[in-house]
CSV table of N, CA, C and O and ligand atoms in Angstrom, one decimal:
chain,number,residue,atom,x,y,z
L,17,MET,N,-12.6,11.1,15.6
L,17,MET,CA,-11.9,10.4,14.5
L,17,MET,C,-11.6,10.9,13.6
L,17,MET,O,-12.5,11.4,12.5
L,18,GLN,N,-10.0,10.2,13.2
L,18,GLN,CA,-9.7,10.6,12.0
L,18,GLN,C,-10.2,9.7,10.7
L,18,GLN,O,-9.6,8.2,11.1
L,19,LEU,N,-11.1,10.1,9.8
L,19,LEU,CA,-11.1,8.7,8.9
L,19,LEU,C,-10.6,8.5,7.9
L,19,LEU,O,-10.2,7.6,7.1
L,20,THR,N,-9.9,9.5,7.9
L,20,THR,CA,-8.8,9.4,6.2
L,20,THR,C,-7.3,10.0,7.3
L,20,THR,O,-7.3,10.6,7.6
L,21,ARG,N,-6.5,8.4,6.6
L,21,ARG,CA,-4.7,9.1,7.0
L,21,ARG,C,-4.4,9.2,5.9
L,21,ARG,O,-4.1,7.8,5.0
L,22,ARG,N,-3.3,9.8,5.8
L,22,ARG,CA,-2.7,9.6,4.5
L,22,ARG,C,-1.1,9.6,5.1
L,22,ARG,O,-0.7,10.1,5.7
L,23,ARG,N,-0.2,8.4,4.0
L,23,ARG,CA,1.3,8.5,4.3
L,23,ARG,C,1.4,8.2,3.6
L,23,ARG,O,1.4,7.8,2.3
L,24,LEU,N,2.4,9.0,3.3
L,24,LEU,CA,3.5,8.9,2.1
L,24,LEU,C,5.1,8.2,2.8
L,24,LEU,O,6.2,8.8,3.6
L,25,ILE,N,5.2,6.8,2.9
L,25,ILE,CA,6.4,6.4,2.9
L,25,ILE,C,7.1,5.3,1.7
L,25,ILE,O,6.9,4.9,0.7
L,26,SER,N,8.7,5.9,1.9
L,26,SER,CA,9.9,5.4,0.3
L,26,SER,C,9.9,3.8,1.2
L,26,SER,O,9.9,3.5,1.8
L,27,ALA,N,10.2,3.3,-0.3
L,27,ALA,CA,10.9,1.6,-0.2
L,27,ALA,C,11.5,1.8,-1.2
L,27,ALA,O,11.6,2.2,-1.8
L,28,GLY,N,13.1,1.4,-1.0
L,28,GLY,CA,14.0,0.9,-1.8
L,28,GLY,C,14.8,2.0,-2.1
L,28,GLY,O,15.8,2.1,-2.7
L,29,GLY,N,15.2,2.6,-0.9
L,29,GLY,CA,16.3,3.5,-0.6
L,29,GLY,C,15.9,5.1,-1.5
L,29,GLY,O,15.0,5.4,-1.5
L,30,LEU,N,17.5,6.1,-1.1
L,30,LEU,CA,16.9,7.1,-1.8
L,30,LEU,C,15.6,7.5,-0.9
L,30,LEU,O,14.7,8.6,-1.3
L,31,ALA,N,15.6,7.3,0.4
L,31,ALA,CA,14.2,8.2,1.4
L,31,ALA,C,14.5,9.4,1.2
L,31,ALA,O,13.7,10.2,0.7
L,32,ALA,N,15.4,10.2,1.7
L,32,ALA,CA,15.7,11.7,2.0
L,32,ALA,C,15.5,12.2,0.7
L,32,ALA,O,14.4,13.2,0.5
L,33,ALA,N,15.4,12.0,-0.8
L,33,ALA,CA,15.4,12.6,-2.2
L,33,ALA,C,13.8,12.5,-2.2
L,33,ALA,O,13.6,13.6,-2.8
L,34,ALA,N,13.2,10.8,-1.8
L,34,ALA,CA,12.1,11.0,-2.3
L,34,ALA,C,11.3,11.6,-1.4
L,34,ALA,O,9.8,12.2,-1.9
L,35,ALA,N,11.7,11.7,-0.1
L,35,ALA,CA,10.7,12.6,0.6
L,35,ALA,C,10.5,14.0,-0.1
L,35,ALA,O,9.7,14.7,0.6
L,36,ALA,N,11.2,14.9,-0.1
L,36,ALA,CA,11.7,15.9,-0.6
L,36,ALA,C,10.6,16.5,-1.8
L,36,ALA,O,10.4,17.3,-1.8
L,37,LEU,N,10.2,15.4,-2.4
L,37,LEU,CA,9.8,15.3,-3.7
L,37,LEU,C,7.9,15.3,-2.8
L,37,LEU,O,7.7,15.3,-2.1
L,38,PRO,N,7.1,16.1,-3.5
L,38,PRO,CA,6.1,16.5,-3.5
L,38,PRO,C,5.2,15.3,-4.3
L,38,PRO,O,5.3,14.8,-4.6
L,39,ALA,N,4.6,14.8,-2.8
L,39,ALA,CA,3.6,13.3,-2.9
L,39,ALA,C,2.7,13.2,-4.5
L,39,ALA,O,3.0,12.3,-5.2
L,40,ALA,N,2.2,14.4,-5.1
L,40,ALA,CA,1.9,13.8,-6.4
L,40,ALA,C,2.5,14.2,-7.3
L,40,ALA,O,2.1,13.8,-8.8
L,41,ALA,N,3.7,14.4,-6.7
L,41,ALA,CA,4.6,14.5,-8.5
L,41,ALA,C,5.1,12.8,-9.1
L,41,ALA,O,5.3,12.9,-9.7
L,42,ALA,N,4.9,11.8,-8.4
L,42,ALA,CA,4.7,10.6,-8.5
L,42,ALA,C,3.8,9.8,-9.1
L,42,ALA,O,2.6,10.2,-7.9
L,43,PRO,N,3.3,9.7,-9.8
L,43,PRO,CA,1.9,8.9,-10.5
L,43,PRO,C,1.8,7.5,-9.1
L,43,PRO,O,2.8,6.9,-8.8
L,44,ALA,N,0.4,7.3,-8.9
L,44,ALA,CA,-0.2,6.4,-8.0
L,44,ALA,C,-0.8,5.2,-9.1
L,44,ALA,O,-1.7,5.7,-9.6
L,45,VAL,N,-0.6,4.4,-8.6
L,45,VAL,CA,-1.7,3.4,-8.7
L,45,VAL,C,-2.6,2.5,-7.9
L,45,VAL,O,-1.7,2.5,-6.8
L,46,ARG,N,-3.8,2.7,-7.8
L,46,ARG,CA,-4.6,2.2,-6.6
L,46,ARG,C,-4.7,1.1,-6.9
L,46,ARG,O,-5.4,0.4,-7.9
L,47,VAL,N,-4.8,0.8,-5.4
L,47,VAL,CA,-5.2,-0.6,-4.7
L,47,VAL,C,-6.5,-0.6,-3.8
L,47,VAL,O,-6.2,0.1,-3.2
L,48,ARG,N,-7.3,-1.2,-4.3
L,48,ARG,CA,-8.8,-1.2,-3.5
L,48,ARG,C,-8.7,-2.5,-2.4
L,48,ARG,O,-7.5,-3.0,-2.7
L,49,ILE,N,-8.8,-1.6,-1.0
L,49,ILE,CA,-9.1,-3.1,-0.1
L,49,ILE,C,-10.2,-3.1,0.0
L,49,ILE,O,-11.3,-2.4,0.6
L,50,ARG,N,-11.2,-4.5,0.0
L,50,ARG,CA,-12.3,-4.8,0.1
L,50,ARG,C,-12.8,-6.2,0.3
L,50,ARG,O,-11.8,-6.9,-0.2
L,51,LYS,N,-13.4,-6.4,1.1
L,51,LYS,CA,-14.3,-7.6,1.7
L,51,LYS,C,-12.9,-8.2,1.6
L,51,LYS,O,-12.8,-9.7,1.3
L,52,PHE,N,-11.7,-7.7,2.3
L,52,PHE,CA,-10.8,-8.3,3.3
L,52,PHE,C,-9.6,-9.0,2.1
L,52,PHE,O,-9.5,-10.1,2.2
L,53,ALA,N,-10.1,-8.2,1.2
L,53,ALA,CA,-8.9,-9.0,-0.2
L,53,ALA,C,-7.8,-7.3,-0.4
L,53,ALA,O,-8.9,-6.2,-0.6
L,54,PHE,N,-7.2,-7.3,-0.8
L,54,PHE,CA,-6.2,-6.3,-2.2
L,54,PHE,C,-6.7,-6.5,-3.3
L,54,PHE,O,-6.6,-7.9,-3.9
L,55,ASP,N,-7.5,-5.6,-4.2
L,55,ASP,CA,-7.8,-5.8,-5.1
L,55,ASP,C,-6.8,-4.3,-6.0
L,55,ASP,O,-7.5,-3.7,-6.0
L,56,PRO,N,-6.4,-4.9,-7.3
L,56,PRO,CA,-5.7,-6.3,-7.7
L,56,PRO,C,-4.6,-7.0,-6.6
L,56,PRO,O,-4.1,-5.7,-6.1
L,57,ASP,N,-4.6,-8.3,-6.3
L,57,ASP,CA,-3.9,-8.2,-5.8
L,57,ASP,C,-2.0,-8.9,-6.3
L,57,ASP,O,-1.6,-8.9,-5.5
L,58,THR,N,-2.1,-8.3,-7.4
L,58,THR,CA,-1.0,-8.3,-8.5
L,58,THR,C,-1.0,-7.3,-9.1
L,58,THR,O,-1.8,-7.2,-9.9
L,59,VAL,N,0.1,-6.3,-9.1
L,59,VAL,CA,-0.1,-5.3,-9.8
L,59,VAL,C,1.5,-4.8,-10.1
L,59,VAL,O,2.5,-4.9,-9.3
L,60,SER,N,1.7,-4.7,-11.3
L,60,SER,CA,2.9,-4.3,-12.1
L,60,SER,C,2.7,-2.8,-12.2
L,60,SER,O,2.3,-2.1,-12.3
L,61,ILE,N,4.1,-2.0,-11.5
L,61,ILE,CA,4.6,-0.8,-11.4
L,61,ILE,C,5.8,-0.7,-12.2
L,61,ILE,O,7.1,-1.3,-12.1
L,62,LYS,N,6.0,1.3,-12.1
L,62,LYS,CA,7.7,0.9,-12.7
L,62,LYS,C,8.3,1.8,-11.9
L,62,LYS,O,7.4,2.5,-11.3
L,63,ALA,N,9.6,1.7,-11.4
L,63,ALA,CA,10.5,2.0,-10.7
L,63,ALA,C,9.7,3.8,-10.6
L,63,ALA,O,10.3,4.2,-11.5
L,64,GLY,N,9.9,4.3,-9.5
L,64,GLY,CA,9.7,5.8,-9.3
L,64,GLY,C,7.5,6.2,-9.5
L,64,GLY,O,7.4,7.0,-8.7
L,65,GLU,N,7.1,5.4,-9.6
L,65,GLU,CA,5.7,5.0,-9.1
L,65,GLU,C,5.3,4.9,-7.7
L,65,GLU,O,6.0,4.2,-6.7
L,66,ARG,N,4.0,5.3,-7.4
L,66,ARG,CA,3.6,5.3,-5.8
L,66,ARG,C,2.3,3.9,-6.4
L,66,ARG,O,1.9,4.2,-7.3
L,67,ILE,N,2.4,3.0,-5.3
L,67,ILE,CA,1.0,2.4,-5.0
L,67,ILE,C,0.0,3.3,-3.9
L,67,ILE,O,0.9,3.6,-3.4
L,68,GLU,N,-1.4,3.2,-4.1
L,68,GLU,CA,-2.0,4.2,-3.1
L,68,GLU,C,-3.2,3.1,-2.6
L,68,GLU,O,-3.9,2.4,-3.8
L,69,TRP,N,-3.3,2.9,-1.6
L,69,TRP,CA,-4.1,1.8,-1.1
L,69,TRP,C,-5.8,2.3,-0.3
L,69,TRP,O,-5.3,3.3,0.3
L,70,VAL,N,-6.5,2.3,-0.3
L,70,VAL,CA,-7.5,2.6,-0.7
L,70,VAL,C,-8.9,1.9,0.5
L,70,VAL,O,-9.1,0.6,-0.1
L,71,ASN,N,-8.7,2.1,1.8
L,71,ASN,CA,-9.6,1.3,2.7
L,71,ASN,C,-10.8,1.8,2.5
L,71,ASN,O,-11.5,2.1,2.8
L,72,GLU,N,-11.6,0.4,1.7
L,72,GLU,CA,-13.3,0.2,1.7
L,72,GLU,C,-14.1,-0.4,2.3
L,72,GLU,O,-15.6,0.0,2.2
L,73,ASP,N,-13.4,-1.3,3.5
L,73,ASP,CA,-13.9,-1.9,4.4
L,73,ASP,C,-14.1,-1.4,5.9
L,73,ASP,O,-13.5,0.1,5.9
L,74,PHE,N,-14.8,-1.4,6.7
L,74,PHE,CA,-14.8,-1.1,8.0
L,74,PHE,C,-14.5,-1.3,8.9
L,74,PHE,O,-13.6,-0.6,9.8
L,75,ALA,N,-13.4,-2.9,8.7
L,75,ALA,CA,-12.2,-3.0,9.6
L,75,ALA,C,-11.4,-2.2,9.2
L,75,ALA,O,-10.7,-2.2,7.7
L,76,PRO,N,-9.7,-1.5,10.1
L,76,PRO,CA,-8.7,-1.9,9.5
L,76,PRO,C,-8.0,-2.3,9.2
L,76,PRO,O,-8.0,-3.9,9.3
L,77,HIS,N,-7.4,-1.8,8.2
L,77,HIS,CA,-5.9,-2.8,7.6
L,77,HIS,C,-4.9,-2.6,7.2
L,77,HIS,O,-4.6,-1.0,7.7
L,78,THR,N,-3.9,-3.1,6.8
L,78,THR,CA,-2.6,-2.3,6.8
L,78,THR,C,-2.2,-3.1,5.5
L,78,THR,O,-2.7,-4.0,5.3
L,79,ALA,N,-1.0,-2.5,4.4
L,79,ALA,CA,0.1,-2.9,3.7
L,79,ALA,C,1.1,-2.9,4.0
L,79,ALA,O,1.7,-2.3,4.4
L,80,THR,N,1.9,-4.6,4.3
L,80,THR,CA,3.1,-4.7,5.2
L,80,THR,C,3.6,-5.0,4.2
L,80,THR,O,3.0,-7.1,4.2
L,81,GLU,N,4.8,-5.2,4.2
L,81,GLU,CA,5.8,-5.7,3.2
L,81,GLU,C,6.3,-7.0,4.3
L,81,GLU,O,6.2,-7.2,5.4
L,82,ALA,N,6.4,-8.3,3.7
L,82,ALA,CA,6.5,-9.5,4.2
L,82,ALA,C,7.6,-9.7,5.0
L,82,ALA,O,8.0,-9.9,6.5
L,83,ASP,N,8.6,-9.2,4.8
L,83,ASP,CA,9.8,-8.5,5.3
L,83,ASP,C,9.8,-7.6,6.6
L,83,ASP,O,10.6,-7.1,6.7
L,84,HIS,N,8.9,-6.3,6.4
L,84,HIS,CA,8.8,-5.7,6.8
L,84,HIS,C,9.5,-4.3,6.4
L,84,HIS,O,9.7,-3.0,7.5
L,85,SER,N,10.0,-4.4,5.7
L,85,SER,CA,11.0,-3.1,5.1
L,85,SER,C,9.9,-1.9,5.3
L,85,SER,O,10.5,-1.1,4.9
L,86,TRP,N,8.5,-1.9,4.8
L,86,TRP,CA,7.8,-0.9,4.4
L,86,TRP,C,6.7,-1.6,5.2
L,86,TRP,O,5.9,-2.6,5.3
L,87,ASP,N,5.8,-0.5,5.6
L,87,ASP,CA,4.4,-0.6,6.2
L,87,ASP,C,3.3,0.7,6.3
L,87,ASP,O,4.2,1.6,6.3
L,88,THR,N,2.2,0.2,5.5
L,88,THR,CA,1.5,1.6,5.9
L,88,THR,C,1.1,2.0,6.7
L,88,THR,O,0.9,3.4,7.3
L,89,GLY,N,1.2,1.3,7.9
L,89,GLY,CA,0.1,1.5,9.8
L,89,GLY,C,-1.0,1.1,9.2
L,89,GLY,O,-1.4,0.7,7.9
L,90,GLU,N,-1.8,1.2,10.1
L,90,GLU,CA,-3.2,1.2,9.8
L,90,GLU,C,-4.3,1.8,9.1
L,90,GLU,O,-4.0,3.2,9.4
L,91,MET,N,-5.2,1.9,8.3
L,91,MET,CA,-5.9,2.1,7.3
L,91,MET,C,-7.1,2.2,7.9
L,91,MET,O,-7.8,1.0,7.7
L,92,GLY,N,-7.6,3.1,8.5
L,92,GLY,CA,-8.9,3.1,9.5
L,92,GLY,C,-10.3,3.1,7.6
L,92,GLY,O,-10.0,3.4,6.8
L,93,LYS,N,-11.6,2.9,8.1
L,93,LYS,CA,-12.1,3.4,6.9
L,93,LYS,C,-12.6,4.0,6.6
L,93,LYS,O,-12.7,5.5,6.6
L,94,GLY,N,-12.0,4.3,5.0
L,94,GLY,CA,-12.1,4.9,4.0
L,94,GLY,C,-10.4,5.7,3.9
L,94,GLY,O,-10.1,6.4,3.2
L,95,GLY,N,-10.1,4.9,4.9
L,95,GLY,CA,-8.4,5.8,5.0
L,95,GLY,C,-7.8,5.3,3.7
L,95,GLY,O,-8.3,4.3,2.9
L,96,THR,N,-6.5,6.1,3.5
L,96,THR,CA,-5.2,5.8,1.9
L,96,THR,C,-4.4,5.4,2.9
L,96,THR,O,-3.7,6.4,3.8
L,97,ALA,N,-3.1,5.6,1.8
L,97,ALA,CA,-2.2,5.4,2.2
L,97,ALA,C,-1.2,5.5,0.6
L,97,ALA,O,-1.9,4.5,0.2
L,98,SER,N,0.1,5.6,0.7
L,98,SER,CA,1.0,5.2,-0.2
L,98,SER,C,2.2,5.1,-0.1
L,98,SER,O,3.0,5.3,1.4
L,99,VAL,N,2.6,4.3,-0.7
L,99,VAL,CA,4.4,3.8,-1.1
L,99,VAL,C,5.1,4.3,-2.2
L,99,VAL,O,4.3,3.8,-3.2
L,100,LEU,N,5.8,4.7,-1.8
L,100,LEU,CA,6.7,4.8,-3.5
L,100,LEU,C,7.9,4.0,-3.5
L,100,LEU,O,8.4,3.6,-2.6
L,101,PHE,N,7.8,3.6,-4.3
L,101,PHE,CA,8.6,2.1,-4.8
L,101,PHE,C,9.6,2.8,-5.9
L,101,PHE,O,9.4,3.0,-7.0
L,102,GLU,N,11.2,2.3,-5.5
L,102,GLU,CA,12.0,3.3,-6.3
L,102,GLU,C,13.1,3.0,-6.9
L,102,GLU,O,13.6,3.2,-7.9
L,103,THR,N,13.0,1.5,-6.8
L,103,THR,CA,13.8,0.3,-7.4
L,103,THR,C,13.4,-1.3,-7.5
L,103,THR,O,12.5,-1.1,-6.9
L,104,PRO,N,13.7,-1.8,-9.1
L,104,PRO,CA,12.9,-2.9,-9.5
L,104,PRO,C,13.0,-3.8,-8.5
L,104,PRO,O,14.0,-4.0,-7.7
L,105,GLY,N,12.0,-4.6,-8.0
L,105,GLY,CA,11.8,-5.6,-7.6
L,105,GLY,C,10.6,-6.1,-7.4
L,105,GLY,O,9.7,-5.5,-7.7
L,106,THR,N,10.3,-7.2,-6.7
L,106,THR,CA,9.1,-7.7,-6.1
L,106,THR,C,8.9,-7.9,-4.4
L,106,THR,O,9.6,-8.3,-4.1
L,107,HIS,N,8.0,-7.3,-4.6
L,107,HIS,CA,7.2,-7.3,-2.9
L,107,HIS,C,6.3,-8.2,-2.6
L,107,HIS,O,4.7,-7.8,-3.4
L,108,SER,N,6.1,-8.8,-1.8
L,108,SER,CA,4.8,-9.3,-1.3
L,108,SER,C,5.0,-8.8,0.3
L,108,SER,O,5.3,-8.5,1.1
L,109,TYR,N,3.5,-8.7,0.3
L,109,TYR,CA,2.5,-7.7,1.2
L,109,TYR,C,1.5,-8.2,1.6
L,109,TYR,O,0.8,-9.5,1.3
L,110,TYR,N,1.5,-7.9,2.8
L,110,TYR,CA,0.3,-8.8,3.9
L,110,TYR,C,-0.6,-7.8,4.7
L,110,TYR,O,0.2,-6.5,5.0
L,111,CYS,N,-1.5,-8.3,5.4
L,111,CYS,CA,-2.3,-7.0,6.3
L,111,CYS,C,-1.8,-7.9,7.6
L,111,CYS,O,-2.4,-9.3,7.6
L,112,VAL,N,-1.4,-7.2,8.5
L,112,VAL,CA,-0.9,-7.6,9.6
L,112,VAL,C,-2.5,-7.9,10.4
L,112,VAL,O,-2.1,-8.9,11.5
L,113,TYR,N,-3.4,-7.6,10.9
L,113,TYR,CA,-4.4,-7.7,11.3
L,113,TYR,C,-5.3,-9.1,10.9
L,113,TYR,O,-5.7,-9.5,11.6
L,114,HIS,N,-4.4,-9.4,9.3
L,114,HIS,CA,-5.4,-10.5,8.6
L,114,HIS,C,-4.6,-11.3,8.0
L,114,HIS,O,-4.5,-10.6,6.5
L,115,PRO,N,-3.7,-11.8,8.2
L,115,PRO,CA,-2.7,-12.4,7.5
L,115,PRO,C,-3.2,-12.8,6.4
L,115,PRO,O,-2.1,-13.3,5.8
L,116,HIS,N,-4.0,-14.0,6.4
L,116,HIS,CA,-4.7,-14.2,5.6
L,116,HIS,C,-4.5,-13.7,3.9
L,116,HIS,O,-4.8,-13.8,2.1
L,117,MET,N,-4.5,-12.4,4.1
L,117,MET,CA,-4.6,-10.9,3.1
L,117,MET,C,-3.7,-10.7,2.4
L,117,MET,O,-2.4,-10.0,3.2
L,118,LYS,N,-3.3,-11.1,1.3
L,118,LYS,CA,-2.2,-11.4,1.1
L,118,LYS,C,-1.5,-10.6,-0.4
L,118,LYS,O,-3.1,-11.3,-1.5
L,119,ALA,N,-1.2,-9.7,-1.0
L,119,ALA,CA,-0.8,-9.5,-2.2
L,119,ALA,C,0.5,-9.2,-2.8
L,119,ALA,O,1.1,-9.0,-2.2
L,120,ARG,N,0.9,-9.2,-4.2
L,120,ARG,CA,2.0,-8.8,-4.6
L,120,ARG,C,2.7,-7.3,-5.5
L,120,ARG,O,1.4,-7.3,-6.3
L,121,ILE,N,3.6,-6.9,-5.7
L,121,ILE,CA,3.8,-5.8,-6.3
L,121,ILE,C,4.9,-5.9,-6.9
L,121,ILE,O,5.7,-7.0,-6.0
L,122,VAL,N,4.6,-5.9,-8.5
L,122,VAL,CA,6.4,-6.1,-9.3
L,122,VAL,C,6.4,-4.4,-10.1
L,122,VAL,O,5.8,-4.1,-10.5
L,123,VAL,N,8.3,-4.2,-9.5
L,123,VAL,CA,8.2,-3.2,-9.6
L,123,VAL,C,9.5,-3.1,-10.8
L,123,VAL,O,10.3,-4.2,-10.8
L,124,THR,N,9.0,-2.4,-12.1
L,124,THR,CA,10.5,-2.8,-13.1
L,124,THR,C,10.2,-1.7,-13.3
L,124,THR,O,10.2,-0.6,-13.3
L,125,ALA,N,12.0,-1.9,-14.1
L,125,ALA,CA,12.9,-0.6,-14.6
L,125,ALA,C,12.6,0.5,-15.7
L,125,ALA,O,11.2,-0.2,-16.6
R,6,LIG,CU1,-7.1,-6.4,7.6
């Protein structure tokens, strides 16, 4: 059973250019998932930074944009996933398994 899963998904266009970069090249801001909540539930980053989620619960979770423009897929216990945000804007996201889990990302220029 695979406990740790890493994904890199690009949001906001230029996906091909972003995918060519090593994942470590973009700074990451960590969001913990614990007790069926995203912590912090609002995070501000600059364009070109990544969010990395770490699932500290036993239950599986996702981080999924409300309009489904990006989705980490399932993160199991101890799993991680990251998304690169290249353009300014505000993203509302939730967990597809537990829709009451909601959070926000503000990407500034
Ligand atoms: Cu969940």
